[in-house]
Coordinates of C-alpha atoms in Angstrom, one line a residue:
M449 CA 7.9 -8.1 32.1
A450 CA 4.8 -8.5 30.0
D451 CA 1.4 -7.5 31.3
Q452 CA -0.6 -10.2 33.1
P453 CA -4.3 -10.6 32.2
N454 CA -7.0 -10.3 34.9
S455 CA -9.4 -13.1 35.3
E456 CA -12.1 -11.5 33.1
E457 CA -9.9 -10.2 30.2
R458 CA -9.1 -12.3 27.2
S459 CA -5.5 -12.7 26.1
V460 CA -4.4 -12.8 22.5
S461 CA -1.3 -14.0 20.9
P462 CA 1.4 -11.4 20.3
K463 CA 1.4 -12.7 16.7
F464 CA -1.4 -10.1 16.3
F465 CA 1.3 -7.5 16.9
G466 CA 3.6 -9.3 14.6
S467 CA 0.8 -9.0 12.0
F468 CA 0.6 -5.3 12.8
I469 CA 4.3 -4.9 12.2
H470 CA 3.9 -6.7 8.8
D471 CA 0.8 -4.7 7.9
T472 CA 2.4 -1.4 8.8
S473 CA 5.6 -2.0 6.8
F474 CA 4.0 0.3 4.3
L475 CA 4.8 3.2 6.7
G476 CA 8.1 3.1 4.7
N477 CA 6.0 4.6 1.9
I478 CA 5.8 7.8 4.0
G479 CA 9.6 7.9 4.5
G480 CA 10.1 7.3 0.7
T481 CA 7.6 10.0 -0.1
V482 CA 9.4 12.5 2.2
D483 CA 12.8 11.6 0.6
L484 CA 11.3 12.1 -2.9
L485 CA 10.0 15.5 -1.9
L486 CA 13.2 16.6 -0.2
I487 CA 15.6 15.3 -2.8
Y488 CA 13.9 15.3 -6.2
F489 CA 10.7 17.4 -6.0
R490 CA 11.7 20.3 -3.7
D491 CA 11.6 23.0 -6.4
G492 CA 9.2 25.7 -5.4
L493 CA 8.8 24.6 -1.7
T494 CA 9.5 27.2 0.9
D495 CA 12.0 26.9 3.7
D496 CA 9.1 26.4 6.2
Q497 CA 7.6 23.6 4.0
L498 CA 10.9 21.9 3.8
S499 CA 11.4 22.2 7.6
I500 CA 8.0 20.5 8.2
L501 CA 8.9 17.7 5.8
R502 CA 12.1 17.1 7.7
G503 CA 10.1 17.0 10.9
I504 CA 7.8 14.4 9.4
G505 CA 10.7 12.3 8.5
D506 CA 12.2 12.5 12.0
Q507 CA 8.9 11.7 13.6
L508 CA 8.4 8.7 11.4
T509 CA 11.8 7.4 12.2
A510 CA 10.9 7.5 15.9
V511 CA 7.6 5.8 15.3
Q512 CA 9.2 2.9 13.4
K513 CA 11.8 2.5 16.1
T514 CA 9.1 2.3 18.7
R515 CA 7.2 -0.3 16.6
D516 CA 10.4 -2.4 16.2
E517 CA 11.2 -2.2 19.9
I518 CA 7.7 -3.4 20.9
G519 CA 8.0 -6.2 18.4
A520 CA 11.3 -7.3 20.0
E521 CA 9.7 -7.1 23.5
L522 CA 6.9 -9.4 22.6
T523 CA 9.1 -12.0 21.0
G524 CA 8.7 -15.3 22.8
I525 CA 5.6 -14.3 24.8
D526 CA 2.8 -16.8 24.7
N527 CA -0.1 -14.4 25.3
L528 CA -1.0 -10.9 26.1
P529 CA -4.1 -9.1 27.5
V530 CA -6.1 -7.4 24.8
S531 CA -5.8 -4.1 26.7
A532 CA -2.0 -4.4 26.8
L533 CA -1.9 -5.1 23.0
V534 CA -4.1 -2.1 22.3
Q535 CA -1.9 0.1 24.6
R536 CA 1.2 -0.9 22.6
V537 CA -0.6 -0.3 19.3
D538 CA -1.5 3.2 20.7
M539 CA 2.2 3.8 21.3
V540 CA 2.8 3.4 17.5
T541 CA -0.4 5.0 16.1
A542 CA -0.8 8.1 18.4
P543 CA 2.3 9.8 17.1
L544 CA 1.1 9.3 13.6
I545 CA -1.8 11.8 14.1
P546 CA 0.4 15.0 14.2
I547 CA 2.3 13.7 11.2
S548 CA -1.0 13.4 9.3
E549 CA -2.0 16.9 10.4
D550 CA 1.4 18.3 9.3
A551 CA 0.9 16.7 5.9
K552 CA -2.7 18.1 5.6
F553 CA -1.3 21.6 6.5
L554 CA 1.3 21.3 3.7
L555 CA -1.5 20.3 1.3
E556 CA -3.1 23.7 1.8
G557 CA -0.2 25.4 0.1
Q558 CA -1.0 27.1 -3.1
N559 CA 2.5 26.8 -4.5
L560 CA 2.5 23.0 -4.8
S561 CA 2.9 21.3 -8.2
E562 CA 0.5 18.5 -9.1
Q563 CA 3.2 15.9 -8.5
Q564 CA 4.1 17.4 -5.1
R565 CA 0.4 17.3 -4.1
E566 CA 0.0 13.7 -5.2
L567 CA 3.0 12.7 -3.1
L568 CA 1.8 14.5 -0.1
E569 CA -1.6 12.9 -0.3
I570 CA 0.0 9.5 0.3
I571 CA 0.9 10.5 3.8
P572 CA -2.5 11.1 5.5
R573 CA -4.1 8.2 3.4
T574 CA -1.4 5.8 4.6
I575 CA -1.7 6.9 8.2
R576 CA -5.5 6.6 8.1
M577 CA -5.2 3.0 7.2
T578 CA -2.7 2.4 10.0
L579 CA -5.1 4.0 12.6
D580 CA -7.8 1.5 11.6
Y581 CA -5.7 -1.3 13.1
K582 CA -6.5 -0.6 16.7
G583 CA -10.2 -0.8 15.9
E584 CA -9.5 -4.1 14.2
I585 CA -7.9 -5.6 17.4
V586 CA -10.9 -4.5 19.4
L587 CA -13.4 -5.9 16.9
Y588 CA -11.6 -9.3 16.7
S589 CA -11.4 -9.4 20.5
D590 CA -15.2 -8.8 20.7
I591 CA -15.7 -11.6 18.2
L592 CA -13.7 -14.0 20.3
D593 CA -15.6 -12.9 23.4
G594 CA -19.0 -13.2 21.7
K595 CA -19.6 -9.4 22.2
A596 CA -19.5 -8.2 18.5
E597 CA -22.7 -6.7 17.3
P598 CA -22.9 -5.8 13.6
R599 CA -24.4 -2.4 12.6
I600 CA -26.5 -3.4 9.6
E601 CA -27.0 -0.9 6.8
V602 CA -27.2 -1.0 3.0
V603 CA -23.7 -1.3 1.6
N604 CA -22.4 -1.4 -2.0
I605 CA -20.1 -4.4 -2.1
F606 CA -17.9 -2.7 -4.6
D607 CA -17.3 0.2 -2.1
A608 CA -15.7 -2.5 0.1
V609 CA -13.6 -3.6 -2.9
D610 CA -12.5 0.0 -3.4
E611 CA -11.5 0.4 0.2
A612 CA -9.7 -3.0 0.3
L613 CA -7.8 -2.2 -2.8
D614 CA -6.8 1.2 -1.5
F615 CA -5.4 -0.4 1.6
M616 CA -3.6 -3.1 -0.4
G617 CA -2.2 -0.4 -2.7
A618 CA -0.8 1.5 0.3
K619 CA 0.9 -1.4 2.0
T620 CA 2.5 -3.2 -0.9
G621 CA 5.7 -2.1 -2.6
D622 CA 5.8 -3.8 -5.9
G623 CA 4.1 -6.0 -8.4
K624 CA 0.5 -5.6 -9.7
I625 CA -2.8 -7.4 -9.6
T626 CA -5.7 -7.2 -12.0
I627 CA -9.2 -7.7 -10.6
K628 CA -11.6 -9.1 -13.2
D629 CA -15.2 -10.1 -13.1
R630 CA -16.4 -13.4 -14.5
H631 CA -16.9 -11.9 -18.0
C632 CA -13.3 -10.9 -18.3
Q633 CA -14.2 -7.2 -18.1
S634 CA -11.7 -5.3 -16.0
I635 CA -13.1 -3.9 -12.8
K636 CA -9.9 -2.5 -11.3
Q637 CA -6.2 -2.6 -11.9
L638 CA -4.1 -2.1 -8.8
V639 CA -0.5 -1.0 -9.3
Y640 CA 1.4 -1.9 -6.1
K641 CA 3.4 1.3 -5.7
S642 CA 3.1 4.2 -3.4
E643 CA 0.6 5.9 -5.8
P644 CA -3.1 5.0 -5.5
Y645 CA -4.3 2.2 -7.7
I646 CA -5.4 3.1 -11.3
G647 CA -7.7 1.8 -14.0
R648 CA -11.1 2.4 -12.3
E649 CA -14.0 1.6 -14.5
K650 CA -17.7 2.1 -13.6
V651 CA -19.2 -1.0 -12.0
D652 CA -23.0 -1.2 -11.3
P653 CA -23.6 -1.2 -7.5
V654 CA -24.3 -4.5 -5.8
M655 CA -26.1 -3.8 -2.5
V656 CA -26.1 -5.9 0.6
S657 CA -27.6 -5.5 4.1
A658 CA -24.4 -5.7 6.1
D659 CA -22.1 -4.0 8.6
R660 CA -19.9 -1.7 6.5
V661 CA -16.7 -2.2 8.5
M662 CA -17.0 -6.0 8.7
T663 CA -17.8 -6.3 5.0
R664 CA -14.7 -4.2 4.2
K665 CA -12.5 -6.5 6.3
I666 CA -14.0 -9.6 4.8
V667 CA -13.4 -8.5 1.3
H668 CA -9.9 -7.2 2.2
N669 CA -8.9 -10.5 3.7
L670 CA -10.2 -12.5 0.7
L671 CA -8.5 -10.3 -1.8
S672 CA -5.3 -10.1 0.1
N673 CA -5.2 -13.9 0.4
A674 CA -6.0 -14.3 -3.3
G675 CA -3.1 -12.0 -4.2
K676 CA -0.7 -13.5 -1.7
Y677 CA -1.3 -17.1 -2.8
S678 CA -1.8 -16.6 -6.5
Y679 CA 0.3 -18.8 -8.8
W680 CA 1.1 -18.6 -12.5
T681 CA -0.8 -15.3 -12.8
D682 CA -1.4 -12.0 -11.0
D683 CA -5.1 -12.0 -11.9
V684 CA -7.9 -12.4 -9.4
A685 CA -11.5 -13.0 -10.6
L686 CA -14.5 -11.5 -8.8
D687 CA -18.0 -12.7 -9.3
T688 CA -21.4 -11.5 -7.9
N689 CA -24.7 -13.2 -8.2
Q690 CA -28.1 -12.1 -6.8
S691 CA -31.1 -14.3 -6.2
E692 CA -33.9 -14.8 -3.8
G693 CA -32.9 -11.9 -1.6
T694 CA -29.3 -12.8 -1.3
V695 CA -26.0 -11.7 -2.9
L696 CA -23.2 -14.2 -3.5
F697 CA -19.7 -12.7 -3.8
S698 CA -16.8 -14.8 -4.9
V699 CA -13.0 -14.3 -5.1
E700 CA -11.1 -16.8 -7.2
N701 CA -7.3 -17.1 -7.8
C702 CA -5.1 -19.6 -9.6
C703 CA -3.3 -21.4 -6.8
E704 CA -0.3 -23.7 -6.7
E705 CA -2.2 -26.8 -5.5
V706 CA -5.8 -27.9 -5.2
I707 CA -7.2 -27.5 -1.7
P708 CA -8.3 -31.1 -0.8
P709 CA -12.1 -31.4 0.1
E710 CA -11.2 -32.6 3.6
L711 CA -9.6 -29.2 4.3
H712 CA -12.4 -27.0 3.0
E713 CA -13.9 -26.6 6.5
R714 CA -10.5 -26.7 8.3
V715 CA -9.3 -23.5 6.5
F716 CA -11.9 -21.6 8.6
E717 CA -10.7 -23.1 12.0
P718 CA -8.8 -20.8 14.3
S719 CA -5.0 -20.9 13.9
Y720 CA -5.2 -23.4 11.1
R721 CA -3.0 -22.9 8.0
L722 CA -2.8 -24.9 4.9
P723 CA 0.4 -27.0 4.4
G724 CA 3.2 -24.9 3.1
T725 CA 1.8 -21.6 4.6
E726 CA 2.5 -22.4 8.3
A727 CA 5.1 -19.7 8.7
Q728 CA 2.8 -16.9 7.4
G729 CA 0.4 -14.8 9.4
T730 CA -1.6 -15.8 12.5
G731 CA -3.8 -18.4 10.9
M732 CA -6.8 -16.5 12.3
G733 CA -7.8 -14.5 9.2
L734 CA -10.4 -16.9 7.6
Y735 CA -11.7 -17.8 11.1
F736 CA -12.6 -14.1 11.7
V737 CA -13.9 -13.8 8.1
R738 CA -16.4 -16.7 8.7
R739 CA -17.4 -15.3 12.1
M740 CA -18.1 -11.8 10.6
V741 CA -20.1 -13.4 7.7
E742 CA -22.2 -15.4 10.1
L743 CA -22.8 -12.5 12.5
Q744 CA -24.4 -10.8 9.5
G745 CA -26.7 -13.7 8.8
G746 CA -24.6 -15.1 5.9
R747 CA -22.4 -18.0 5.2
I748 CA -19.1 -18.7 3.5
Y749 CA -17.5 -21.7 1.8
V750 CA -14.5 -22.6 -0.4
E751 CA -14.3 -24.6 -3.6
S752 CA -11.1 -25.8 -5.2
G753 CA -10.3 -27.9 -8.3
R754 CA -8.9 -27.6 -11.8
R755 CA -10.1 -25.7 -14.8
D756 CA -9.3 -26.1 -18.5
R757 CA -10.7 -22.6 -19.3
T758 CA -10.7 -19.5 -17.1
S759 CA -11.3 -15.8 -17.1
L760 CA -7.8 -15.4 -15.6
N761 CA -4.9 -14.4 -17.9
L762 CA -2.5 -17.3 -17.3
K763 CA 1.1 -16.5 -18.1
W764 CA 2.3 -20.0 -18.9
E765 CA 0.2 -22.5 -20.9
K766 CA 2.4 -25.3 -19.6
I767 CA 0.3 -25.5 -16.4
V768 CA -2.5 -27.2 -18.4
E769 CA -1.0 -30.7 -18.5
K770 CA -2.8 -33.5 -20.2
G771 CA -6.2 -31.9 -19.9
Q772 CA -6.0 -31.6 -16.1
G773 CA -6.2 -27.8 -16.1
H774 CA -4.9 -25.4 -13.6
P775 CA -5.6 -25.5 -9.9
Y776 CA -7.9 -22.8 -8.5
A777 CA -9.4 -21.7 -5.1
R778 CA -12.7 -19.9 -4.9
F779 CA -14.0 -18.4 -1.7
S780 CA -17.6 -17.3 -1.8
F781 CA -19.8 -15.6 0.9
M782 CA -23.5 -14.9 0.9
L783 CA -25.2 -12.0 2.5
P784 CA -28.7 -10.6 2.5
A785 CA -29.4 -8.3 -0.4
G786 CA -30.0 -4.6 0.2
S787 CA -32.2 -2.2 -1.7
K788 CA -30.6 -0.6 -4.7
P789 CA -29.8 3.1 -4.5
N790 CA -31.7 5.7 -6.5
I791 CA -29.3 6.6 -9.3

Protein backbone atom coordinates (compact mmCIF):
# COMPACT_ATOMS: atom_id res chain seq x y z
CA MET A 1 0.00 0.00 0.00
CA ALA A 2 1.26 3.48 -0.83
CA ASP A 3 2.42 5.75 1.98
CA GLN A 4 -0.22 8.08 3.38
CA PRO A 5 0.64 11.76 3.93
CA ASN A 6 0.36 13.32 7.37
CA SER A 7 -1.75 16.43 7.76
CA GLU A 8 1.22 18.78 7.38
CA GLU A 9 3.06 17.17 4.47
CA ARG A 10 2.38 18.00 0.86
CA SER A 11 1.60 15.22 -1.57
CA VAL A 12 2.78 15.22 -5.16
CA SER A 13 1.71 13.25 -8.18
CA PRO A 14 3.67 10.04 -8.81
CA LYS A 15 4.06 11.47 -12.32
CA PHE A 16 7.12 13.10 -10.81
CA PHE A 17 8.59 9.63 -10.44
CA GLY A 18 7.45 8.83 -13.97
CA SER A 19 9.40 11.89 -15.05
CA PHE A 20 12.37 10.57 -13.07
CA ILE A 21 12.15 7.23 -14.90
CA HIS A 22 12.11 9.09 -18.22
CA ASP A 23 14.96 11.39 -17.22
CA THR A 24 17.08 8.49 -15.97
CA SER A 25 16.64 6.45 -19.11
CA PHE A 26 20.15 7.68 -19.92
CA LEU A 27 21.44 5.27 -17.26
CA GLY A 28 21.44 2.90 -20.22
CA ASN A 29 24.46 4.89 -21.39
CA ILE A 30 26.40 3.39 -18.49
CA GLY A 31 25.40 -0.12 -19.49
CA GLY A 32 26.34 0.62 -23.09
CA THR A 33 29.67 2.03 -21.95
CA VAL A 34 30.44 -1.06 -19.88
CA ASP A 35 29.55 -3.31 -22.83
CA LEU A 36 31.83 -1.32 -25.14
CA LEU A 37 34.72 -1.61 -22.70
CA LEU A 38 34.20 -5.32 -22.07
CA ILE A 39 33.67 -6.31 -25.70
CA TYR A 40 35.44 -3.85 -28.02
CA PHE A 41 37.92 -1.84 -25.91
CA ARG A 42 39.23 -4.39 -23.39
CA ASP A 43 42.77 -4.57 -24.80
CA GLY A 44 45.30 -3.68 -22.12
CA LEU A 45 42.85 -3.88 -19.20
CA THR A 46 43.89 -6.08 -16.28
CA ASP A 47 41.80 -8.93 -14.90
CA ASP A 48 41.01 -6.79 -11.84
CA GLN A 49 39.83 -3.89 -14.02
CA LEU A 50 37.63 -6.21 -16.08
CA SER A 51 36.18 -7.68 -12.88
CA ILE A 52 35.29 -4.20 -11.58
CA LEU A 53 33.63 -3.38 -14.91
CA ARG A 54 31.52 -6.54 -14.72
CA GLY A 55 30.54 -5.58 -11.18
CA ILE A 56 29.45 -2.13 -12.39
CA GLY A 57 27.30 -3.78 -15.05
CA ASP A 58 25.68 -6.11 -12.50
CA GLN A 59 25.00 -3.27 -10.04
CA LEU A 60 23.49 -1.13 -12.77
CA THR A 61 21.16 -3.94 -13.81
CA ALA A 62 19.93 -4.16 -10.21
CA VAL A 63 19.41 -0.37 -10.04
CA GLN A 64 17.36 -0.33 -13.23
CA LYS A 65 15.25 -3.24 -11.95
CA THR A 66 14.52 -1.34 -8.72
CA ARG A 67 13.60 1.77 -10.68
CA ASP A 68 11.19 -0.15 -12.90
CA GLU A 69 9.60 -1.96 -9.93
CA ILE A 70 8.93 1.34 -8.17
CA GLY A 71 7.48 2.77 -11.35
CA ALA A 72 5.09 -0.18 -11.55
CA GLU A 73 4.19 0.21 -7.86
CA LEU A 74 3.19 3.84 -8.34
CA THR A 75 1.06 3.20 -11.41
CA GLY A 76 -2.51 4.32 -10.73
CA ILE A 77 -1.74 6.12 -7.44
CA ASP A 78 -3.24 9.61 -7.31
CA ASN A 79 -0.77 11.23 -4.92
CA LEU A 80 2.20 10.47 -2.73
CA PRO A 81 3.86 12.28 0.21
CA VAL A 82 7.00 14.14 -0.81
CA SER A 83 9.04 12.22 1.79
CA ALA A 84 7.84 8.90 0.33
CA LEU A 85 8.79 9.99 -3.17
CA VAL A 86 12.24 11.09 -1.98
CA GLN A 87 12.63 7.74 -0.21
CA ARG A 88 11.91 5.88 -3.43
CA VAL A 89 14.30 8.06 -5.39
CA ASP A 90 16.94 7.25 -2.74
CA MET A 91 16.37 3.56 -3.41
CA VAL A 92 17.44 4.21 -7.00
CA THR A 93 20.18 6.79 -6.50
CA ALA A 94 22.00 5.49 -3.39
CA PRO A 95 23.38 2.37 -5.13
CA LEU A 96 24.76 4.58 -7.89
CA ILE A 97 27.32 6.16 -5.54
CA PRO A 98 29.55 3.05 -5.23
CA ILE A 99 29.27 2.55 -9.00
CA SER A 100 30.62 6.07 -9.49
CA GLU A 101 33.43 5.42 -7.00
CA ASP A 102 34.40 2.22 -8.83
CA ALA A 103 34.55 4.13 -12.11
CA LYS A 104 36.70 6.85 -10.54
CA PHE A 105 39.04 4.16 -9.19
CA LEU A 106 39.37 2.70 -12.68
CA LEU A 107 40.17 6.16 -14.05
CA GLU A 108 43.27 6.24 -11.83
CA GLY A 109 44.77 3.41 -13.89
CA GLN A 110 47.88 4.41 -15.81
CA ASN A 111 47.35 1.73 -18.45
CA LEU A 112 44.17 3.22 -19.94
CA SER A 113 44.06 4.30 -23.55
CA GLU A 114 42.57 7.68 -24.39
CA GLN A 115 39.39 6.04 -25.69
CA GLN A 116 39.03 3.85 -22.60
CA ARG A 117 39.42 6.90 -20.39
CA GLU A 118 36.81 8.86 -22.35
CA LEU A 119 34.33 6.00 -22.03
CA LEU A 120 34.93 5.59 -18.30
CA GLU A 121 34.42 9.32 -17.70
CA ILE A 122 30.84 8.92 -18.95
CA ILE A 123 29.94 6.84 -15.88
CA PRO A 124 30.54 9.31 -12.99
CA ARG A 125 29.29 12.23 -15.08
CA THR A 126 26.02 10.47 -15.84
CA ILE A 127 25.57 9.38 -12.22
CA ARG A 128 26.22 12.91 -10.93
CA MET A 129 23.32 14.17 -13.01
CA THR A 130 21.06 11.41 -11.72
CA LEU A 131 21.87 12.29 -8.12
CA ASP A 132 20.75 15.87 -8.77
CA TYR A 133 17.18 14.68 -9.15
CA LYS A 134 16.47 14.19 -5.44
CA GLY A 135 17.44 17.80 -4.79
CA GLU A 136 15.13 18.82 -7.62
CA ILE A 137 12.16 17.08 -5.96
CA VAL A 138 12.89 18.83 -2.65
CA LEU A 139 13.29 22.20 -4.41
CA TYR A 140 10.01 21.83 -6.29
CA SER A 141 8.24 20.73 -3.11
CA ASP A 142 9.57 23.84 -1.32
CA ILE A 143 8.31 25.99 -4.19
CA LEU A 144 4.85 24.45 -3.90
CA ASP A 145 4.90 25.05 -0.13
CA GLY A 146 6.20 28.61 -0.44
CA LYS A 147 9.40 27.70 1.41
CA ALA A 148 11.95 28.04 -1.39
CA GLU A 149 14.56 30.75 -0.79
CA PRO A 150 17.00 31.55 -3.61
CA ARG A 151 20.70 31.93 -2.79
CA ILE A 152 21.65 34.95 -4.86
CA GLU A 153 25.15 35.22 -6.31
CA VAL A 154 26.73 36.42 -9.56
CA VAL A 155 26.22 33.74 -12.22
CA ASN A 156 27.36 33.56 -15.85
CA ILE A 157 24.21 32.62 -17.77
CA PHE A 158 26.32 30.62 -20.25
CA ASP A 159 27.61 28.44 -17.42
CA ALA A 160 23.97 27.45 -16.95
CA VAL A 161 23.77 26.74 -20.70
CA ASP A 162 26.89 24.56 -20.47
CA GLU A 163 25.51 22.56 -17.56
CA ALA A 164 22.10 22.16 -19.18
CA LEU A 165 23.63 20.95 -22.44
CA ASP A 166 25.88 18.56 -20.55
CA PHE A 167 22.79 17.08 -18.88
CA MET A 168 20.89 16.87 -22.16
CA GLY A 169 23.87 15.24 -23.86
CA ALA A 170 24.01 12.52 -21.22
CA LYS A 171 20.33 11.68 -21.29
CA THR A 172 19.59 11.63 -25.01
CA GLY A 173 20.58 8.82 -27.29
CA ASP A 174 20.46 10.16 -30.84
CA GLY A 175 19.98 13.20 -33.04
CA LYS A 176 21.67 16.56 -32.60
CA ILE A 177 20.87 20.15 -31.80
CA THR A 178 22.77 23.27 -32.78
CA ILE A 179 22.54 26.21 -30.41
CA LYS A 180 22.96 29.55 -32.15
CA ASP A 181 22.82 33.13 -31.07
CA ARG A 182 20.77 35.81 -32.83
CA HIS A 183 23.68 36.63 -35.18
CA CYS A 184 23.94 33.06 -36.49
CA GLN A 185 27.29 32.50 -34.75
CA SER A 186 27.50 28.99 -33.37
CA ILE A 187 27.64 28.92 -29.57
CA LYS A 188 27.46 25.17 -29.03
CA GLN A 189 26.87 22.06 -31.02
CA LEU A 190 25.50 19.20 -28.97
CA VAL A 191 25.79 15.72 -30.40
CA TYR A 192 23.26 13.49 -28.66
CA LYS A 193 25.40 10.45 -28.07
CA SER A 194 27.05 9.05 -24.99
CA GLU A 195 30.06 11.30 -25.59
CA PRO A 196 30.04 14.85 -24.20
CA TYR A 197 28.84 17.57 -26.55
CA ILE A 198 31.35 19.08 -28.95
CA GLY A 199 31.88 22.33 -30.83
CA ARG A 200 32.50 24.70 -27.91
CA GLU A 201 33.35 28.25 -28.91
CA LYS A 202 34.30 31.10 -26.62
CA VAL A 203 31.29 33.16 -25.60
CA ASP A 204 31.59 36.41 -23.64
CA PRO A 205 30.19 36.02 -20.10
CA VAL A 206 26.72 37.41 -19.43
CA MET A 207 26.37 37.87 -15.68
CA VAL A 208 23.14 37.82 -13.67
CA SER A 209 22.38 38.11 -9.96
CA ALA A 210 20.64 34.80 -9.44
CA ASP A 211 20.47 31.45 -7.70
CA ARG A 212 22.88 29.17 -9.56
CA VAL A 213 20.82 25.98 -9.19
CA MET A 214 17.52 27.63 -10.10
CA THR A 215 19.05 29.36 -13.12
CA ARG A 216 20.50 26.10 -14.38
CA LYS A 217 17.12 24.38 -14.04
CA ILE A 218 15.34 27.27 -15.80
CA VAL A 219 17.73 27.17 -18.75
CA HIS A 220 17.65 23.38 -18.89
CA ASN A 221 13.85 23.31 -19.00
CA LEU A 222 13.64 25.90 -21.77
CA LEU A 223 16.37 24.29 -23.88
CA SER A 224 14.91 20.84 -23.34
CA ASN A 225 11.44 22.00 -24.38
CA ALA A 226 12.85 23.82 -27.40
CA GLY A 227 14.67 20.70 -28.54
CA LYS A 228 11.71 18.43 -27.81
CA TYR A 229 9.15 20.52 -29.68
CA SER A 230 11.30 21.81 -32.54
CA TYR A 231 9.81 21.27 -35.98
CA TRP A 232 11.42 21.44 -39.43
CA THR A 233 14.87 22.07 -37.95
CA ASP A 234 17.12 20.93 -35.09
CA ASP A 235 18.33 24.49 -34.45
CA VAL A 236 17.52 26.47 -31.33
CA ALA A 237 18.32 30.19 -31.20
CA LEU A 238 19.62 31.88 -28.06
CA ASP A 239 19.62 35.62 -27.52
CA THR A 240 20.80 37.83 -24.65
CA ASN A 241 20.19 41.54 -24.20
CA GLN A 242 21.37 43.75 -21.34
CA SER A 243 19.82 47.07 -20.41
CA GLU A 244 19.08 49.15 -17.31
CA GLY A 245 20.43 46.65 -14.83
CA THR A 246 18.68 43.62 -16.29
CA VAL A 247 19.53 40.72 -18.59
CA LEU A 248 16.97 39.29 -21.00
CA PHE A 249 17.66 35.69 -22.05
CA SER A 250 15.58 34.13 -24.84
CA VAL A 251 15.25 30.65 -26.30
CA GLU A 252 13.51 30.31 -29.67
CA ASN A 253 12.62 27.25 -31.70
CA CYS A 254 10.72 26.55 -34.89
CA CYS A 255 7.49 24.88 -33.74
CA GLU A 256 4.74 23.02 -35.56
CA GLU A 257 1.97 25.50 -34.80
CA VAL A 258 1.79 29.08 -33.53
CA ILE A 259 0.85 29.26 -29.83
CA PRO A 260 -2.36 31.35 -29.76
CA PRO A 261 -2.17 34.59 -27.70
CA GLU A 262 -4.89 33.37 -25.34
CA LEU A 263 -2.61 30.50 -24.29
CA HIS A 264 0.51 32.58 -23.63
CA GLU A 265 -0.28 32.81 -19.92
CA ARG A 266 -1.87 29.38 -19.63
CA VAL A 267 1.36 27.58 -20.58
CA PHE A 268 2.73 28.64 -17.18
CA GLU A 269 -0.22 27.25 -15.22
CA PRO A 270 0.34 24.08 -13.16
CA SER A 271 -0.51 20.85 -15.01
CA TYR A 272 -1.43 22.72 -18.22
CA ARG A 273 -0.15 21.32 -21.50
CA LEU A 274 -0.64 22.66 -24.98
CA PRO A 275 -3.02 20.75 -27.26
CA GLY A 276 -1.18 17.81 -28.78
CA THR A 277 1.28 17.48 -25.89
CA GLU A 278 -1.12 16.17 -23.24
CA ALA A 279 0.52 12.76 -23.01
CA GLN A 280 4.00 14.16 -22.33
CA GLY A 281 5.55 14.99 -18.96
CA THR A 282 3.82 16.33 -15.85
CA GLY A 283 2.71 19.70 -17.22
CA MET A 284 4.53 21.34 -14.30
CA GLY A 285 7.83 22.31 -15.91
CA LEU A 286 6.96 25.83 -17.08
CA TYR A 287 5.03 26.49 -13.87
CA PHE A 288 8.19 25.80 -11.85
CA VAL A 289 10.24 27.83 -14.32
CA ARG A 290 8.02 30.87 -13.78
CA ARG A 291 8.07 30.45 -10.00
CA MET A 292 11.88 30.19 -9.97
CA VAL A 293 12.23 33.27 -12.17
CA GLU A 294 9.85 35.26 -9.97
CA LEU A 295 11.57 34.11 -6.76
CA GLN A 296 14.73 35.74 -8.13
CA GLY A 297 13.00 39.02 -8.87
CA GLY A 298 12.56 38.40 -12.58
CA ARG A 299 9.75 37.72 -15.02
CA ILE A 300 9.14 35.36 -17.94
CA TYR A 301 6.87 35.45 -20.97
CA VAL A 302 6.32 33.73 -24.31
CA GLU A 303 5.95 35.13 -27.83
CA SER A 304 4.79 33.12 -30.82
CA GLY A 305 4.03 33.94 -34.45
CA ARG A 306 5.50 33.48 -37.91
CA ARG A 307 8.75 34.67 -39.45
CA ASP A 308 9.80 34.99 -43.08
CA ARG A 309 13.47 35.21 -42.11
CA THR A 310 15.26 33.58 -39.23
CA SER A 311 18.67 32.69 -37.84
CA LEU A 312 17.54 29.07 -37.75
CA ASN A 313 18.73 26.74 -40.50
CA LEU A 314 15.43 25.48 -41.87
CA LYS A 315 15.60 22.13 -43.62
CA TRP A 316 12.59 22.57 -45.90
CA GLU A 317 11.80 25.81 -47.63
CA LYS A 318 8.25 24.58 -48.28
CA ILE A 319 7.16 25.66 -44.79
CA VAL A 320 7.22 29.27 -45.95
CA GLU A 321 3.87 29.26 -47.69
CA LYS A 322 2.54 32.33 -49.45
CA GLY A 323 4.60 34.69 -47.35
CA GLN A 324 3.18 33.42 -44.07
CA GLY A 325 6.56 32.30 -42.79
CA HIS A 326 7.32 29.53 -40.31
CA PRO A 327 5.79 29.28 -36.82
CA TYR A 328 8.08 29.99 -33.88
CA ALA A 329 7.91 30.03 -30.09
CA ARG A 330 10.19 32.30 -28.08
CA PHE A 331 10.46 32.05 -24.29
CA SER A 332 12.23 34.97 -22.61
CA PHE A 333 13.07 35.58 -18.97
CA MET A 334 14.54 38.65 -17.34
CA LEU A 335 16.83 38.66 -14.28
CA PRO A 336 18.82 41.38 -12.49
CA ALA A 337 22.25 41.88 -14.05
CA GLY A 338 25.36 40.90 -12.12
CA SER A 339 28.76 42.57 -12.16
CA LYS A 340 31.10 41.30 -14.86
CA PRO A 341 34.09 39.21 -13.72
CA ASN A 342 37.62 40.48 -13.98
CA ILE A 343 39.10 38.72 -16.99
